[in-house]
């Protein structure tokens, strides 16, 4: 990489290095050494919106923290369904490419911006990032960084941030979950689904209805009360068990499910749309054609809500954090969640660990709904030789993944390609 | 009134009287005597949907309690905006006329249905009724009857039930009001508006924005934080003070206000539509023409809710009680509210007391938005001679109302016709 390729942050490296050395000695040096070339870092790059072939790992100028920012040596990153939508450009106001995807990570504080306090070099932290998480180093404002519990592993922390914060805020701040209520969650085997199930278990007598692909049922059956196949008519299945319906419907799908979900609500029940995974259906459909049909079919009539005593809500954690400035509220939620973690009431479920170079295979796994719990990019993991190639759109190399070294949570890991 | 006019309950009078006498002695006898002719009662009758001239007071067969019901000698009834909509037939699935309007009352338990326990003859009670409240006697199922606090007057109880229960459930069960939040309420001078203001005051640091006709401002200015004229551009006024908007919007209006209200919400804020007083705009417009235009203009797009982190809810207490069977939940709310009343944290605001024969003038006062707090039909109040006529559509007799005997809450009572 030539100096002209370096971005703005890269040009400030020298000053920053001095700054780091001033503030910290041994600890920092170790990190710097382990990073190899301190001026560059590995990162996943999305070269343009589209299919998996738009992703590659490359060297990139290392960012340095601005005032108010924390520089983190990344250990693990979370991979979300949303990242697939970003890859396809299927989001509102997509940013310009090339970009480094990723919204959450865990790692070690390596430096702080000027006049910036609140963390010590060497702190183990969990962080939200507005893109740029899938790299060896990220810089993000203080408000998005949290000290991790001592017992939490880096993959757990990367699996924790978005899923548990979203699940908590939806259940307790939007929907006001209380004793005796019932919850329907789609994709119960996914990261949010597992977080929802665990958080529901912290409240007495909460009934959880979940939908998931049948092959996941054995693995997740203990986490929910009732489990249905994702292709089953879940409306009928729920009504067989609970004719009155449910108190809370969490919907990461879209389209016809909004009407179905609203129809399943008990009086005073809340339907929450928190994502739209139906939108990623292939490489050819555009966001706008899908969005338009949804808009037309599924708008909600307030008179019906009034007559039926129902609530409909939308929830986007990223918008809340990065567009709407609600960091303080999220921080309070993170503190409550860490307390639940320390009490061993919740524990992130990690599906599998992947090298940065394996990001395409990891994305394919989410796309195929193969995961149980969260997919993690493990920055220090070595890629398998096969994954070094950028050429495959659909990977036939799934069985290779059985060899991954994972943590104890992913013993049940499913074959890579279903 | 001939025996053939008597309704079903009337035919069971003899058995019921025996039942009452068996169960109770002295107390009951007193009530029976005070009622005069035990076979008939005075009631407000709506002879057909339409204008004020459809209302009159007549004698009607006295109802007797079925199994599971409580018979109440009514002292006071609440008059709500909803009653105007009923009068016009502006509700979904309107019942057949003639009917006795009214959904809430307070009074004294006079009898219980067979095999029915839970109240004693002579108990002072507050009750919900599915129509038929505006009469000297009502029968309603046990689940809708609550023992009143000792210090509460009958007019207070009749002013309490719908308004405070609705306000409480909207603020705390639908919207999850917490410390530091902000609330916008329209018609801040009305019954629900005043209940909302008082309940908000029970939570620390809650900011209440209210709209009301200017002439009410002096009377209610201490109950809310910021008060705007109802014809002012309240969106601009709120944004001047709170550029971020508010956490909760309670809207008893309709039409364009839904969009305005949603636009004013902060992230994670909740818009609640709990009524549609704009619908009663005159005697000529039909419900369906209005409903249709609202439907077309104001349907809500879930994608917008998702992007903006917003919540929209509808709330209808009557549907909750009488169609959706949530009496248990409402009972819990009533108990919490009575506790707040006993702690002197809340107190119903009674605008004025009216004889049954003055119901048309009372309705005109609500229609003209002349009230501050609740209008009460005082069953034992004598009508003024002028009010005995059924002929006036608009009453010029407003000044007469200054002579009403009211309780201490309505010193600020406004002239009847503005």
Coordinates of C-alpha atoms in Angstrom, one line a residue, chain B residues 31-340:
Chain B
X31 CA -83.2 2.2 49.7
X32 CA -86.3 0.7 48.4
X33 CA -88.4 3.3 50.0
X34 CA -86.3 6.1 48.7
X35 CA -86.8 4.8 45.2
X36 CA -90.5 5.4 45.3
X37 CA -92.2 3.1 42.8
X38 CA -89.9 0.0 42.8
X39 CA -91.1 -1.2 39.4
X40 CA -90.1 1.8 37.4
X41 CA -87.2 4.2 37.3
X42 CA -86.1 7.4 35.5
X43 CA -83.6 6.9 32.7
X44 CA -82.2 8.9 29.8
X45 CA -83.4 7.4 26.6
X46 CA -81.8 7.8 23.2
X47 CA -84.6 7.2 20.8
X48 CA -82.5 7.1 17.7
X49 CA -79.1 8.2 16.4
X50 CA -78.8 11.9 15.7
X51 CA -78.9 15.2 17.4
X52 CA -79.7 16.3 20.9
X53 CA -83.4 16.0 20.3
X54 CA -83.1 12.2 20.3
X55 CA -82.6 12.3 24.0
X56 CA -85.3 12.4 26.7
X57 CA -85.9 11.3 30.2
X58 CA -88.6 8.7 30.7
X59 CA -89.8 6.1 33.1
X60 CA -88.5 2.6 32.3
X61 CA -88.9 -0.8 33.8
X62 CA -86.3 -1.2 36.6
X63 CA -83.7 -3.9 35.8
X64 CA -83.1 -6.7 38.2
X65 CA -79.7 -8.4 38.6
X66 CA -79.0 -11.7 36.9
X67 CA -76.7 -14.2 38.4
X68 CA -73.3 -12.7 38.6
X69 CA -74.6 -9.1 38.5
X70 CA -74.9 -6.3 41.0
X71 CA -77.9 -4.0 41.2
X72 CA -76.8 -0.4 42.0
X73 CA -79.0 2.5 43.1
X74 CA -77.2 5.2 41.0
X75 CA -76.1 8.4 42.5
X76 CA -73.9 9.9 39.8
X77 CA -73.0 9.1 36.2
X78 CA -70.1 10.2 34.0
X79 CA -70.6 11.9 30.7
X80 CA -67.9 11.4 28.1
X81 CA -67.1 12.6 24.6
X82 CA -67.8 9.0 23.6
X83 CA -71.4 9.4 24.6
X84 CA -71.8 12.1 21.9
X85 CA -70.4 9.7 19.4
X86 CA -72.8 7.1 20.5
X87 CA -75.7 9.6 20.2
X88 CA -74.7 10.2 16.6
X89 CA -74.2 6.5 15.9
X90 CA -70.6 7.3 15.2
X91 CA -69.2 4.1 16.6
X92 CA -68.4 0.7 15.2
X93 CA -71.3 -1.7 15.4
X94 CA -73.7 0.7 17.1
X95 CA -76.3 -1.0 19.2
X96 CA -80.0 -0.8 18.4
X97 CA -82.0 2.2 19.6
X98 CA -83.9 3.0 21.8
X99 CA -81.2 2.6 24.4
X100 CA -80.0 4.1 27.6
X101 CA -76.6 5.7 27.2
X102 CA -73.8 5.8 29.7
X103 CA -70.8 3.6 30.6
X104 CA -70.0 4.5 34.2
X105 CA -71.7 5.4 37.4
X106 CA -71.4 5.4 41.2
X107 CA -74.0 4.5 43.7
X108 CA -75.1 2.1 46.4
X109 CA -75.4 -1.7 46.1
X110 CA -79.1 -2.5 46.3
X111 CA -79.1 -6.2 45.5
X112 CA -77.1 -9.0 44.1
X113 CA -78.0 -11.7 41.6
X114 CA -78.6 -15.2 42.7
X115 CA -75.4 -17.1 43.9
X116 CA -73.5 -13.8 43.6
X117 CA -71.1 -12.7 46.2
X118 CA -68.5 -10.1 46.7
X119 CA -70.5 -7.0 47.8
X120 CA -72.8 -6.2 50.6
X121 CA -76.1 -4.4 50.3
X122 CA -75.3 -0.7 51.0
X123 CA -71.8 -0.8 49.7
X124 CA -70.7 2.4 48.1
X125 CA -69.4 1.4 44.6
X126 CA -68.1 2.7 41.3
X127 CA -69.0 0.7 38.3
X128 CA -68.6 0.3 34.5
X129 CA -71.7 -0.5 32.6
X130 CA -72.0 -1.5 28.9
X131 CA -74.7 1.2 28.2
X132 CA -77.6 1.8 30.6
X133 CA -75.7 3.9 33.1
X134 CA -77.8 7.0 32.9
X135 CA -80.6 5.7 35.0
X136 CA -81.7 5.5 38.6
X137 CA -80.8 1.9 38.8
X138 CA -78.3 -0.2 36.8
X139 CA -77.3 -3.9 36.9
X140 CA -73.8 -4.8 35.9
X141 CA -71.6 -7.9 36.3
X142 CA -69.5 -8.2 39.5
X143 CA -66.3 -7.8 37.5
X144 CA -67.1 -4.2 36.7
X145 CA -67.9 -3.1 40.2
X146 CA -65.4 -1.7 42.7
X147 CA -65.8 -0.6 46.3
X148 CA -65.1 3.1 46.5
X149 CA -62.6 4.7 48.9
X150 CA -64.4 6.1 52.0
X151 CA -63.4 9.6 51.3
X152 CA -64.5 9.6 47.7
X153 CA -67.8 11.4 46.8
X154 CA -70.2 9.8 44.3
X155 CA -69.6 12.6 41.7
X156 CA -65.9 12.0 42.2
X157 CA -66.3 8.3 41.6
X158 CA -68.3 8.8 38.5
X159 CA -65.6 11.2 37.3
X160 CA -62.9 8.7 38.2
X161 CA -63.6 5.4 36.6
X162 CA -63.1 5.9 32.8
X163 CA -60.8 8.8 32.8
X164 CA -58.3 7.7 35.4
X165 CA -58.3 4.1 34.4
X166 CA -57.7 5.1 30.7
X167 CA -55.1 7.6 31.7
X168 CA -53.3 5.2 33.9
X169 CA -53.3 2.3 31.5
X170 CA -52.1 4.5 28.6
X171 CA -49.3 6.1 30.6
X172 CA -48.1 3.0 32.5
X173 CA -49.2 -0.1 30.7
X174 CA -49.1 1.0 27.1
X175 CA -46.4 3.7 27.2
X176 CA -44.3 2.8 30.3
X177 CA -44.0 6.4 31.6
X178 CA -40.8 6.8 33.7
X179 CA -38.9 9.5 35.4
X180 CA -37.7 12.4 33.2
X181 CA -40.1 11.7 30.3
X182 CA -42.3 14.1 28.6
X183 CA -46.0 13.8 27.6
X184 CA -48.2 15.8 25.2
X185 CA -51.9 15.6 25.9
X186 CA -54.6 17.3 23.9
X187 CA -57.8 18.6 25.6
X188 CA -55.7 19.1 28.8
X189 CA -58.8 20.6 30.4
X190 CA -61.0 17.6 29.8
X191 CA -61.5 14.6 32.1
X192 CA -58.8 12.5 30.6
X193 CA -56.5 15.5 30.3
X194 CA -56.7 16.3 33.9
X195 CA -56.3 12.7 34.9
X196 CA -53.2 12.5 32.7
X197 CA -51.8 15.6 34.3
X198 CA -52.3 14.3 37.8
X199 CA -50.8 10.9 37.1
X200 CA -47.8 12.5 35.4
X201 CA -47.2 14.5 38.6
X202 CA -46.8 11.2 40.6
X203 CA -43.6 10.5 38.7
X204 CA -40.5 12.7 39.2
X205 CA -39.5 15.2 36.6
X206 CA -42.2 14.5 34.0
X207 CA -42.9 17.4 31.6
X208 CA -46.5 17.7 30.5
X209 CA -47.3 19.7 27.4
X210 CA -51.0 20.4 27.0
X211 CA -53.3 22.0 24.5
X212 CA -56.6 23.5 25.5
X213 CA -58.9 26.4 24.6
X214 CA -57.4 29.6 25.8
X215 CA -60.1 30.5 28.2
X216 CA -59.3 27.4 30.2
X217 CA -55.6 28.3 30.6
X218 CA -56.0 30.2 33.8
X219 CA -57.9 27.4 35.4
X220 CA -55.6 24.6 34.5
X221 CA -52.2 26.2 34.1
X222 CA -50.9 24.7 37.3
X223 CA -51.7 21.2 36.3
X224 CA -49.4 21.0 33.3
X225 CA -45.9 22.3 32.5
X226 CA -46.5 24.0 29.2
X227 CA -49.9 25.0 27.9
X228 CA -50.8 25.9 24.3
X229 CA -53.9 27.2 22.7
X230 CA -55.7 24.4 20.9
X231 CA -55.7 26.3 17.7
X232 CA -52.0 27.1 17.9
X233 CA -49.5 25.1 15.9
X234 CA -48.6 22.9 18.8
X235 CA -45.9 21.0 16.8
X236 CA -43.9 24.2 16.5
X237 CA -44.7 25.3 20.1
X238 CA -43.4 21.9 21.5
X239 CA -40.3 22.0 19.3
X240 CA -39.4 25.4 20.5
X241 CA -39.2 24.1 24.0
X242 CA -38.1 20.6 23.3
X243 CA -36.5 20.3 19.9
X244 CA -36.2 16.5 20.3
X245 CA -39.9 16.1 20.8
X246 CA -41.7 14.2 23.5
X247 CA -41.8 10.6 24.8
X248 CA -45.6 10.1 24.8
X249 CA -48.3 11.7 22.7
X250 CA -51.9 11.1 23.8
X251 CA -54.3 11.9 21.1
X252 CA -58.1 12.0 21.5
X253 CA -58.4 13.8 18.2
X254 CA -57.9 12.2 14.8
X255 CA -57.1 12.9 11.2
X256 CA -54.1 15.0 10.5
X257 CA -53.1 14.9 14.2
X258 CA -51.9 11.4 14.0
X259 CA -49.1 12.3 11.6
X260 CA -48.3 15.4 13.6
X261 CA -48.2 13.4 16.8
X262 CA -46.0 10.7 15.4
X263 CA -43.7 13.4 14.0
X264 CA -43.3 14.9 17.5
X265 CA -42.1 11.6 19.1
X266 CA -38.6 11.2 20.4
X267 CA -36.9 7.9 19.6
X268 CA -38.6 5.1 21.5
X269 CA -41.6 7.4 22.0
X270 CA -45.2 6.2 21.9
X271 CA -48.2 7.8 20.2
X272 CA -51.5 6.6 21.6
X273 CA -54.8 7.2 19.9
X274 CA -57.5 6.9 22.5
X275 CA -60.4 8.5 20.9
X276 CA -61.5 10.5 18.0
X277 CA -63.3 13.6 19.1
X278 CA -62.8 15.3 15.7
X279 CA -65.4 12.9 14.5
X280 CA -68.2 14.7 16.2
X281 CA -68.1 17.8 14.1
X282 CA -71.8 18.4 13.6
X283 CA -75.0 16.7 13.0
X284 CA -74.6 16.1 9.3
X285 CA -71.3 14.4 8.7
X286 CA -71.5 10.6 8.7
X287 CA -69.0 8.5 10.5
X288 CA -68.2 6.6 7.5
X289 CA -67.2 9.5 5.3
X290 CA -64.9 10.7 8.1
X291 CA -63.5 7.2 8.8
X292 CA -62.7 6.6 5.2
X293 CA -60.7 9.8 4.8
X294 CA -58.8 9.1 8.0
X295 CA -58.0 5.6 6.8
X296 CA -56.7 6.8 3.5
X297 CA -54.6 9.6 4.9
X298 CA -53.3 8.3 8.1
X299 CA -52.3 4.7 7.8
X300 CA -48.9 4.1 9.3
X301 CA -45.9 2.6 7.6
X302 CA -44.1 0.1 9.7
X303 CA -40.8 0.8 7.9
X304 CA -41.0 4.4 9.2
X305 CA -41.6 3.1 12.7
X306 CA -38.6 0.9 12.4
X307 CA -36.3 3.6 11.0
X308 CA -37.4 6.1 13.6
X309 CA -37.8 3.8 16.6
X310 CA -41.4 4.8 17.2
X311 CA -44.4 3.2 18.7
X312 CA -48.1 3.7 17.7
X313 CA -50.9 2.3 19.9
X314 CA -54.6 2.5 20.1
X315 CA -56.5 2.4 23.3
X316 CA -60.2 1.8 23.9
X317 CA -61.1 1.1 27.5
X318 CA -64.6 0.1 26.7
X319 CA -63.5 -2.5 24.2
X320 CA -61.0 -3.8 26.7
X321 CA -63.7 -4.2 29.3
X322 CA -66.7 -5.3 27.3
X323 CA -65.3 -7.0 24.2
X324 CA -61.9 -8.2 25.3
X325 CA -62.6 -9.4 28.8
X326 CA -59.7 -7.7 30.5
X327 CA -61.6 -7.0 33.7
X328 CA -58.9 -8.6 35.9
X329 CA -56.2 -6.2 34.5
X330 CA -58.5 -3.2 34.9
X331 CA -59.3 -4.2 38.5
X332 CA -55.6 -4.2 39.4
X333 CA -55.4 -0.7 37.9
X334 CA -58.4 0.5 39.9
X335 CA -56.8 -0.7 43.1
X336 CA -53.6 1.1 42.3
X337 CA -55.5 4.3 41.5
X338 CA -57.6 4.1 44.7
X339 CA -54.3 3.8 46.6
X340 CA -53.1 7.0 44.9

